[in-house]
Coordinates of C-alpha atoms in Angstrom, one line a residue:
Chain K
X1087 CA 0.0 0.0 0.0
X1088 CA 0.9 3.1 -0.9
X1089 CA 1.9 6.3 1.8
X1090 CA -0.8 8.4 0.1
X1091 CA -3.3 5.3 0.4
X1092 CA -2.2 4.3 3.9
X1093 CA -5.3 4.7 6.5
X1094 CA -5.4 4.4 10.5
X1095 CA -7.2 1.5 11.4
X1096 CA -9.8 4.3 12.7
X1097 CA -10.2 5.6 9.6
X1098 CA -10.5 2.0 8.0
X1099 CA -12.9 1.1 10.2
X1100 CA -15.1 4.3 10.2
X1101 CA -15.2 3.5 6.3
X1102 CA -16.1 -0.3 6.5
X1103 CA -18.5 1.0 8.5
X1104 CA -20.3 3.7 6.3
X1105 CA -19.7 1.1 3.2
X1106 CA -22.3 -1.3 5.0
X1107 CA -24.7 1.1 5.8
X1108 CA -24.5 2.4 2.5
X1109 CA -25.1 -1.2 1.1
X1110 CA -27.7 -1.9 3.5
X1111 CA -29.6 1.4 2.6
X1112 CA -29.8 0.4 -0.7
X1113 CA -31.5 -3.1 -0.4
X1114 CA -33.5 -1.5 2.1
X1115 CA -34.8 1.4 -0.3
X1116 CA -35.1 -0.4 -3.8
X1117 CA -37.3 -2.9 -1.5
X1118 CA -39.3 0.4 -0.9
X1119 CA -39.0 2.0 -3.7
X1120 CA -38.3 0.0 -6.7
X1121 CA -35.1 0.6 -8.8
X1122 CA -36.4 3.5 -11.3
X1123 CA -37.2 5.6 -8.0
X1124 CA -34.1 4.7 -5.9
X1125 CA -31.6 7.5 -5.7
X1126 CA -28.0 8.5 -4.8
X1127 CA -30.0 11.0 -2.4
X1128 CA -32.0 8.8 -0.8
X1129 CA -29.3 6.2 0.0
X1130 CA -27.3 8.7 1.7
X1131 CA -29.9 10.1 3.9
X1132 CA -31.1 6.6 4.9
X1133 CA -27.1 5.7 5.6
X1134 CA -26.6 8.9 7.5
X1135 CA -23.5 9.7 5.2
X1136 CA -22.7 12.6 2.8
X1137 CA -24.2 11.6 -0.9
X1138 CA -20.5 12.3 -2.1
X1139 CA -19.2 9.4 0.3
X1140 CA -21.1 7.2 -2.4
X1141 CA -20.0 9.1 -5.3
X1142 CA -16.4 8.7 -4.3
X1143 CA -17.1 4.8 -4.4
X1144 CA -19.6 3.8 -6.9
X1145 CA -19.8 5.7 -9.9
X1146 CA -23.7 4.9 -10.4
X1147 CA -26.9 3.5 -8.3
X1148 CA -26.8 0.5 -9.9
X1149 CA -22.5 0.0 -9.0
X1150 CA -24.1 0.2 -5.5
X1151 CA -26.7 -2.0 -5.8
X1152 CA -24.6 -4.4 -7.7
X1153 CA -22.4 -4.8 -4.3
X1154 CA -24.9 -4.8 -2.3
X1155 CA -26.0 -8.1 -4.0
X1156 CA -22.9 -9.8 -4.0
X1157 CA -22.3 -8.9 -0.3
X1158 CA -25.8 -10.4 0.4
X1159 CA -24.9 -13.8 -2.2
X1160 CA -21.7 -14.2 -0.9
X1161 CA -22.4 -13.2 2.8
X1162 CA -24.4 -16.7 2.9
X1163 CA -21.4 -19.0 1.8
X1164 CA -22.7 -19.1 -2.1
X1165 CA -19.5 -18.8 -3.2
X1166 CA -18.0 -21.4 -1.7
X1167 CA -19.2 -24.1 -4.0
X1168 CA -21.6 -26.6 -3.2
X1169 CA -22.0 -29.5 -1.1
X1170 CA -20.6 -32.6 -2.1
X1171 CA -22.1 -35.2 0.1
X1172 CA -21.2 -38.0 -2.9
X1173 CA -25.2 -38.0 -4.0
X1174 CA -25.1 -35.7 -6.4
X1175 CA -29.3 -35.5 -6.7
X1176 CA -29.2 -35.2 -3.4
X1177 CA -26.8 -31.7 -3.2
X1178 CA -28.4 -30.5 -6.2
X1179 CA -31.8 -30.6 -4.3
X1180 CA -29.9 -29.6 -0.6
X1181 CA -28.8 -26.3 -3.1
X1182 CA -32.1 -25.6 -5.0
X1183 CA -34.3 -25.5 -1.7
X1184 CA -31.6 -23.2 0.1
X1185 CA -32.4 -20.6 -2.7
X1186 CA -35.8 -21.7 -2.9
X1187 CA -36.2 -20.5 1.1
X1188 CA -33.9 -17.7 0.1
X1189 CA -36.0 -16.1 -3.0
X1190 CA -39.3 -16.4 -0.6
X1191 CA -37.5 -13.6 1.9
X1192 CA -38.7 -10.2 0.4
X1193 CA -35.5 -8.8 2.3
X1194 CA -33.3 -10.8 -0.6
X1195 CA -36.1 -10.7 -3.3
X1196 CA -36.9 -7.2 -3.4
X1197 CA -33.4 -5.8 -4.2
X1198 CA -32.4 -9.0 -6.2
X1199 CA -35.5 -8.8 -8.8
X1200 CA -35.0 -5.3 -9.2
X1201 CA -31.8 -5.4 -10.4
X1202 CA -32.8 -8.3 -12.1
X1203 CA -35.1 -6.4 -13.8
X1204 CA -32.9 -3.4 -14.4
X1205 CA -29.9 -5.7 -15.8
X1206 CA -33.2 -7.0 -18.3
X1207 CA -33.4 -3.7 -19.7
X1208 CA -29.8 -2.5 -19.8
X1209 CA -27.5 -4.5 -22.2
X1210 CA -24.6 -3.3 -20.3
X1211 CA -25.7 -3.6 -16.3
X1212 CA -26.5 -7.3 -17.8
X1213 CA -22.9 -8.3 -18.4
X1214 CA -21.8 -7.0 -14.7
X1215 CA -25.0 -8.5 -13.3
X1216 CA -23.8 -11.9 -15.4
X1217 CA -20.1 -11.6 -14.1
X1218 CA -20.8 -10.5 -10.9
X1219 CA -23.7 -11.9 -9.8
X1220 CA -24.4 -15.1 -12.1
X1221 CA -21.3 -16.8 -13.0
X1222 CA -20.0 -17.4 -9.6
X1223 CA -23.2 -19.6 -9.1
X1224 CA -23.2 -21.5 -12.3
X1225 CA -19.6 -22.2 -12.1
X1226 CA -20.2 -23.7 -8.7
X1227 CA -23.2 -25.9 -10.5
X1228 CA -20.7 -26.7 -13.3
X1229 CA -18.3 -28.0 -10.7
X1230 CA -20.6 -30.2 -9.1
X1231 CA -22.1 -31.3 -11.7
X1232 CA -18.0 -32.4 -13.3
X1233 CA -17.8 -34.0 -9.9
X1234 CA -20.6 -35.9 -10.7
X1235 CA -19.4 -37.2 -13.9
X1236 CA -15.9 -38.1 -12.3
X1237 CA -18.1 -40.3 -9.8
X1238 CA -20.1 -42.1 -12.7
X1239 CA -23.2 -40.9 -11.7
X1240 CA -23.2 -38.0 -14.5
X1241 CA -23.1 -39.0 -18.8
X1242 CA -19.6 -38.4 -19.3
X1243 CA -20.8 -36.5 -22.8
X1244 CA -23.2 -34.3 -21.3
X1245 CA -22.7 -30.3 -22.4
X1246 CA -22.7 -29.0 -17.9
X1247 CA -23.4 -25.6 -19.5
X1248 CA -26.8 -26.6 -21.2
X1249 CA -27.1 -28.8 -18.0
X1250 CA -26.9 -25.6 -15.8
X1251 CA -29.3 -23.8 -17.6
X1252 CA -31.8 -26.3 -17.5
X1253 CA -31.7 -26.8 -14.2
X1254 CA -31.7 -22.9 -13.1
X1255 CA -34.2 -21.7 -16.1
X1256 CA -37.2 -22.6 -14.6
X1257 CA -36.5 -21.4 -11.6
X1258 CA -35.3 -17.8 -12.6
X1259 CA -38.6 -18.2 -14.8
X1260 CA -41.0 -19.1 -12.0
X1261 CA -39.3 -16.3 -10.1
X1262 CA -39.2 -13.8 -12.2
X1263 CA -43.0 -14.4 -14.1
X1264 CA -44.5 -15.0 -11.0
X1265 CA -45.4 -17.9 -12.5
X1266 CA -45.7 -20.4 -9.3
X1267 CA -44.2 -20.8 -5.9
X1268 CA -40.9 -21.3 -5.0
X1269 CA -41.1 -24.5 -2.9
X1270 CA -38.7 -27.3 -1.5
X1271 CA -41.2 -29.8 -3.7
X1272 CA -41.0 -27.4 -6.9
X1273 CA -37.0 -27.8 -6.3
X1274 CA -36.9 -31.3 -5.6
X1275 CA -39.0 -32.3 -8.7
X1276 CA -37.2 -29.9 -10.9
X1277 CA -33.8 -31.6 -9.8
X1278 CA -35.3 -34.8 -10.1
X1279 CA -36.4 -34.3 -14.0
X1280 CA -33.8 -32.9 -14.9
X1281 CA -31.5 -35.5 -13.5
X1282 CA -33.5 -37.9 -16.0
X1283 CA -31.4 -36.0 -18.6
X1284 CA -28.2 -36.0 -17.2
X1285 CA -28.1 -39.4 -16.1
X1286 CA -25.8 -41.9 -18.1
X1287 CA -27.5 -43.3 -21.0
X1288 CA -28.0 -47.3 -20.4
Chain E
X1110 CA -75.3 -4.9 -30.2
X1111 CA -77.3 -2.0 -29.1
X1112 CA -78.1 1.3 -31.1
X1113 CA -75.9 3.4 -29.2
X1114 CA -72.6 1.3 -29.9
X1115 CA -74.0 0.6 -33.4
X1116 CA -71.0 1.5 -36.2
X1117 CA -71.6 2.5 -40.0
X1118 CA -68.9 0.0 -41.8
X1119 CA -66.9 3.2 -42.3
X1120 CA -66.6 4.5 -39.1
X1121 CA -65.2 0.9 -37.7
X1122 CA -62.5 0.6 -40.6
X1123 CA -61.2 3.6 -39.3
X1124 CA -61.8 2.8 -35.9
X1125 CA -59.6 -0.4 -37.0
X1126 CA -57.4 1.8 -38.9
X1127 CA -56.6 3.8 -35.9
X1128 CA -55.9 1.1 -33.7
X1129 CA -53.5 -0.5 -36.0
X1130 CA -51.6 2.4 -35.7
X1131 CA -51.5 2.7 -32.2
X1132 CA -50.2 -0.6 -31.7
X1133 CA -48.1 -0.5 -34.2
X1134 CA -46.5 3.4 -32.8
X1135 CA -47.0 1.9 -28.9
X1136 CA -43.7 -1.2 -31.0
X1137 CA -41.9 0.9 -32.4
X1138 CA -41.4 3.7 -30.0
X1139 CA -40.9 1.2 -26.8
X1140 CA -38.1 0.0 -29.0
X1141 CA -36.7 3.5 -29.4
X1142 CA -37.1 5.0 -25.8
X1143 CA -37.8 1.7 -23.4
X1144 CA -40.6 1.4 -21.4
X1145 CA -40.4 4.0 -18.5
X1146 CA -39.8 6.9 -21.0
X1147 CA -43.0 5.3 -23.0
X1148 CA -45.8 8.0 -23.1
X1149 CA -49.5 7.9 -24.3
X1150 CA -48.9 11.4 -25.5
X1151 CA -46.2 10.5 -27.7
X1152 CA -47.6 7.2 -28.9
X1153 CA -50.6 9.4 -30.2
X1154 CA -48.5 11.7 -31.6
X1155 CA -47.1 9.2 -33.9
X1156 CA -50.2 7.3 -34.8
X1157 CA -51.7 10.4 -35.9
X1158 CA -54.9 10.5 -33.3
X1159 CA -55.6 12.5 -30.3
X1160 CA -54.4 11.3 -27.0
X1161 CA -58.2 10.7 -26.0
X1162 CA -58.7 8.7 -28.5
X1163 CA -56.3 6.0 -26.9
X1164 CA -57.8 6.4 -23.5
X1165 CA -61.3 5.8 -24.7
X1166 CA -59.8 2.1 -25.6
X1167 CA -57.0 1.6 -23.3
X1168 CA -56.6 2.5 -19.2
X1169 CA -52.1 2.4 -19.5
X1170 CA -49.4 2.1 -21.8
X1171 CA -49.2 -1.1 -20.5
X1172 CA -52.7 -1.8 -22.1
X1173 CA -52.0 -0.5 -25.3
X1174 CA -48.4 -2.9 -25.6
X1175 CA -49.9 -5.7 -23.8
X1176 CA -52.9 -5.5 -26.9
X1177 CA -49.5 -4.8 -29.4
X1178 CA -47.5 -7.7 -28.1
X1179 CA -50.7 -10.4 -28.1
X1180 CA -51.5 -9.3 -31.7
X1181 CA -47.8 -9.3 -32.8
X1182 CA -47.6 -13.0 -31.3
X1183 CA -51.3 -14.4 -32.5
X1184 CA -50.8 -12.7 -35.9
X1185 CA -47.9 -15.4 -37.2
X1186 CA -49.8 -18.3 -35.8
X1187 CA -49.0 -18.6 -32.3
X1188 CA -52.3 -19.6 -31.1
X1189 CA -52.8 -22.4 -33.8
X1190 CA -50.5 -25.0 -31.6
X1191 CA -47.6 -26.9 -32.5
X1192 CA -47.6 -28.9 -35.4
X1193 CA -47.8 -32.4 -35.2
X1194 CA -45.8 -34.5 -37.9
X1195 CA -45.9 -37.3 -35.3
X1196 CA -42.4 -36.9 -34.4
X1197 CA -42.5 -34.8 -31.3
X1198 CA -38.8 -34.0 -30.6
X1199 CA -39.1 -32.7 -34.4
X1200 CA -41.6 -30.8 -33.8
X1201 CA -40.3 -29.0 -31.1
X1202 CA -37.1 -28.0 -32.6
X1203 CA -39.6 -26.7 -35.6
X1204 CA -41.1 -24.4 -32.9
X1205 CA -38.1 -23.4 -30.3
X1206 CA -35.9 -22.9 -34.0
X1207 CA -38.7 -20.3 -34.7
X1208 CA -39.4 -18.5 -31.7
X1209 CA -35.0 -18.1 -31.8
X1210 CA -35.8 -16.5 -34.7
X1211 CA -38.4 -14.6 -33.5
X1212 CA -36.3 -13.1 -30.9
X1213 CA -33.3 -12.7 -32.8
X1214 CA -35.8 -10.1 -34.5
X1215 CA -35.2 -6.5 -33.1
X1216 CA -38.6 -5.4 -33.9
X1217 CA -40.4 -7.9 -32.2
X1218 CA -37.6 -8.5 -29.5
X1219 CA -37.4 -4.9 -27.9
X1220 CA -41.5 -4.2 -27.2
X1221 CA -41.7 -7.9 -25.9
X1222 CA -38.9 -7.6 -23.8
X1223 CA -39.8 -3.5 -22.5
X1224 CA -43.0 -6.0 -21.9
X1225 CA -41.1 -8.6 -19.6
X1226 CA -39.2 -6.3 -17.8
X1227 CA -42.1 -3.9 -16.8
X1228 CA -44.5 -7.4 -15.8
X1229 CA -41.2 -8.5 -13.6
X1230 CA -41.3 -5.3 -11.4
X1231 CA -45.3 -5.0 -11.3
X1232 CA -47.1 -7.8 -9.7
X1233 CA -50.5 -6.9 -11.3
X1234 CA -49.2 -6.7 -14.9
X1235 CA -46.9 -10.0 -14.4
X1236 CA -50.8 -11.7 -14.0
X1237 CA -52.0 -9.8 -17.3
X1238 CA -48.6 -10.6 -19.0
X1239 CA -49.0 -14.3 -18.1
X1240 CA -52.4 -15.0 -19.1
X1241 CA -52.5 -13.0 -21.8
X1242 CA -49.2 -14.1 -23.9
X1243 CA -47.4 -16.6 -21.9
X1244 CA -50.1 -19.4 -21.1
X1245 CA -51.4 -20.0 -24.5
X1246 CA -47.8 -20.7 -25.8
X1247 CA -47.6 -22.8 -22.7
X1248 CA -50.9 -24.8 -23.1
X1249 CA -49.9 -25.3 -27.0
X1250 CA -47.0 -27.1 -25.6
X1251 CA -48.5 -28.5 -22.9
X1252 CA -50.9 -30.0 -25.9
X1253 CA -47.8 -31.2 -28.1
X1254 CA -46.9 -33.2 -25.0
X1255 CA -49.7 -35.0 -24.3
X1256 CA -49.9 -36.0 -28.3
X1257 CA -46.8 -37.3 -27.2
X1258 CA -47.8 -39.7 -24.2
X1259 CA -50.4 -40.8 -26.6
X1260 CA -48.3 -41.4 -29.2
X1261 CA -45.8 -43.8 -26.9
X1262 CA -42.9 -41.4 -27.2
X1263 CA -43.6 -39.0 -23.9
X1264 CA -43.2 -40.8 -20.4
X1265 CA -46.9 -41.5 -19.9
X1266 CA -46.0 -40.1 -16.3
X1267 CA -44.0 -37.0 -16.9
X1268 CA -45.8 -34.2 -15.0
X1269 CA -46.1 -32.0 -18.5
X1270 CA -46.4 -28.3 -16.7
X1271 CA -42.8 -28.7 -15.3
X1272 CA -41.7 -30.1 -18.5
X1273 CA -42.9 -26.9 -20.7
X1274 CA -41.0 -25.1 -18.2
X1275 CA -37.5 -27.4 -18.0
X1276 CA -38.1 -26.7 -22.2
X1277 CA -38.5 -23.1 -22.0
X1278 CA -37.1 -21.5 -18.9
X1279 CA -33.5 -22.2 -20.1
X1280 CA -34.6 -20.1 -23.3
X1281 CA -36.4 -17.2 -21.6
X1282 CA -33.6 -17.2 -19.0
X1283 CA -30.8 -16.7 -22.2
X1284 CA -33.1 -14.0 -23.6
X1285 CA -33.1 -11.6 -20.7
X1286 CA -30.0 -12.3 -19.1
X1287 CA -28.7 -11.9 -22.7
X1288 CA -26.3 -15.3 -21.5
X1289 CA -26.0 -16.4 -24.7
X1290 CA -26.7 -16.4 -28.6
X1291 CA -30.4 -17.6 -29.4
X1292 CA -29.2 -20.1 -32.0
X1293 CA -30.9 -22.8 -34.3
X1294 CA -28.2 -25.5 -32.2
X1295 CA -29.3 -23.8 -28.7
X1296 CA -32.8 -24.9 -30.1
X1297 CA -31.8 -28.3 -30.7
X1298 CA -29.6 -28.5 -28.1
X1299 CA -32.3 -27.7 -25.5
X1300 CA -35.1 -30.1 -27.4
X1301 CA -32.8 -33.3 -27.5
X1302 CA -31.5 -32.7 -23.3
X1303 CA -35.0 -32.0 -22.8
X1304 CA -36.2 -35.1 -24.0
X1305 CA -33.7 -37.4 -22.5
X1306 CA -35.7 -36.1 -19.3
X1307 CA -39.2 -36.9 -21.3
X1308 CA -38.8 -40.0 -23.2
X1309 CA -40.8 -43.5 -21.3
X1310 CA -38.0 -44.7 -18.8
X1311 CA -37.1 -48.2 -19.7

C-alpha cells in the first residue's frame, strides 16, 4: 500500500462502516421504492452519510446496488461451491431449496428482482450482473455437476453448460414471471427431471 | 349490439385503422425510448390520433403494448398449436428454431422484452402478462406433450407443466440475461436434453 493510500485503522474502520450502511440502505430502499425511484440521495440520507461518500465509491446506483448483492450472495457462503455429500441429486436438491427458502425472503427478493429487472433492460448492467452476480453460481453448478461425472453418476458427454441452464431456467422463470411458488417440492422435482437427462445413457 | 354502440362500416375501418396504428407506434417507439420513457402522448403523436382517443380504448401504456405484443404473437400463428408431424422431438425443434428466430428479431424483441421487464417489477401486470401471452404458448406445448404420451414417445407419467418449463425457462432465462446467442443448435440442443428427461423410462 501506498503512503498516500495508507489509512489508520480508525479511519478503516469508520469507512467499513459507512460502506455497509450504505449497502444496507440500498437493499433496504429499492425494497421500498423500486429501482427506477431509488436514488444516490436517498441512499445517503437513509445511511446517514454525505451523498458524495457514495460518489467517491460507486460511480452509479446501480455499482451500489450491484455490491450490495454480491455482499448479500456471498455473505451466505454461495461462493464457496456446493455441497458434495457424494449424491449428487441429493446436493443439487440440498442447493435448490436453500435458494428456494432464500428467493421467498422479500428482504433478498426485493433488491435482487430489481436489479434483475434493471440488468433486463440495460445490455450493459446485464454483463456486470452476469459476471458478478451469475457466474460465480453457475460455475459452482458446473463443478458439481464435473464431480458428478468423475463419480459415474453424470453422462460423461453431457454439455454442464446446457445442464446448468436447464436446471436454473425454470426457476429464474418461475421467479421472475410469477409464474408459481418457490417450494422445496418445486426444487426437488425440478432436480429430479432434470436429473433424467443428465443421467448416463444405459 | 345496441343502437348506441352501433358502427356505419366506415366508421369501424377507421376505428380499426386507428388502432392498427397505435399498436403498431406503442412497437416501435418502446423499442426507441424503453418502457419508462414510454408515453400515451407521444404514442398518439405518432399514430396520428388524439391522446383521448387512446384512452377511450386503453386504461395504460401497459394496455395499449400488452394488446400490441398479443396481436404481434397471435398474428404469425402462435395460437394455432404446434404442429404435429408425429415426431415430437421434431416438432419441437420446428417451434423453439422459430421462436430463436423470432427473438433474434429486433422489432419484435425490444417491445416484448420492455413488456417482460415492466410485468417482472409489477405484480399486477406480471398476471396480465401471463395469461395474456405466456399461457397460450404454454398450453400449446402443454398440448404437443400430451400428443406425445399418446403417441408412446412422452413418459406416460411426466408431469407435463414442469416439462414446458424445463423446455422453455433455459430459453427465456438466455433471452433476458442476454447469456448467450439464441441459436438454431441452442434450439436443438435444449429439445434433445430436454427429452432425455421426457422420453418412457425403460
Amino acid at each position: 500500500m501506498s503512503p498516500t493510500t495508507a489509512k489508520t485503522p480508525d479511519v478503516s474502520r469508520r469507512s467499513e462502516r459507512s460502506r455497509q450502511a450504505i449497502l444496507r440502505a440500498s437493499m433496504e430502499l429499492v425494497g421500498e421504492v423500486g429501482y427506477p425511484k431509488l436514488t444516490i440521495e436517498a441512499i445517503a440520507a437513509r445511511a446517514g452519510v454525505g451523498k458524495q461518500t457514495i460518489y467517491r465509491w460507486w460511480p452509479s446506483k446501480a455499482a451500489v446496488l450491484l455490491d450490495a448483492c454480491t455482499d448479500a450472495a456471498t455473505g451466505d457462503g454461495h461462493d464457496s461451491g456446493l455441497p458434495d455429500t457424494g449424491d449428487v441429486e441429493a446436493d443439487l436438491k440440498t442447493v435448490l431449496r436453500a435458494t428456494a427458502d432464500e428467493f421467498s425472503d422479500p428482504a433478498f427478493e426485493a433488491p435482487y428482482r430489481a436489479l434483475a429487472v434493471a440488468a433486463a433492460a440495460d445490455a450493459e448492467l446485464a454483463e456486470q450482473f452476469l459476471v458478478r452476480l451469475r457466474e460465480p453460481g453457475l460455475q459452482a453448478y458446473t463443478r458439481r455437476l464435473r464431480a458428478g461425472q468423475e463419480a459415474g453418476q453424470i453422462d460423461p458427454d453431457l454439455d454442464l453448460g446446457l445442464a446448468v441452464e436447464i436446471l436454473l431456467g425454470p426457476f429464474q422463470q418461475r421467479w421472475l414471471n410469477r409464474s408459481g411458488p418457490l417450494t422445496h417440492e418445486f426444487a426437488d422435482s425440478l432436480v429430479e427431471l432434470a436429473m433424467r437427462a443428465f443421467t448416463p445413457r444405459p
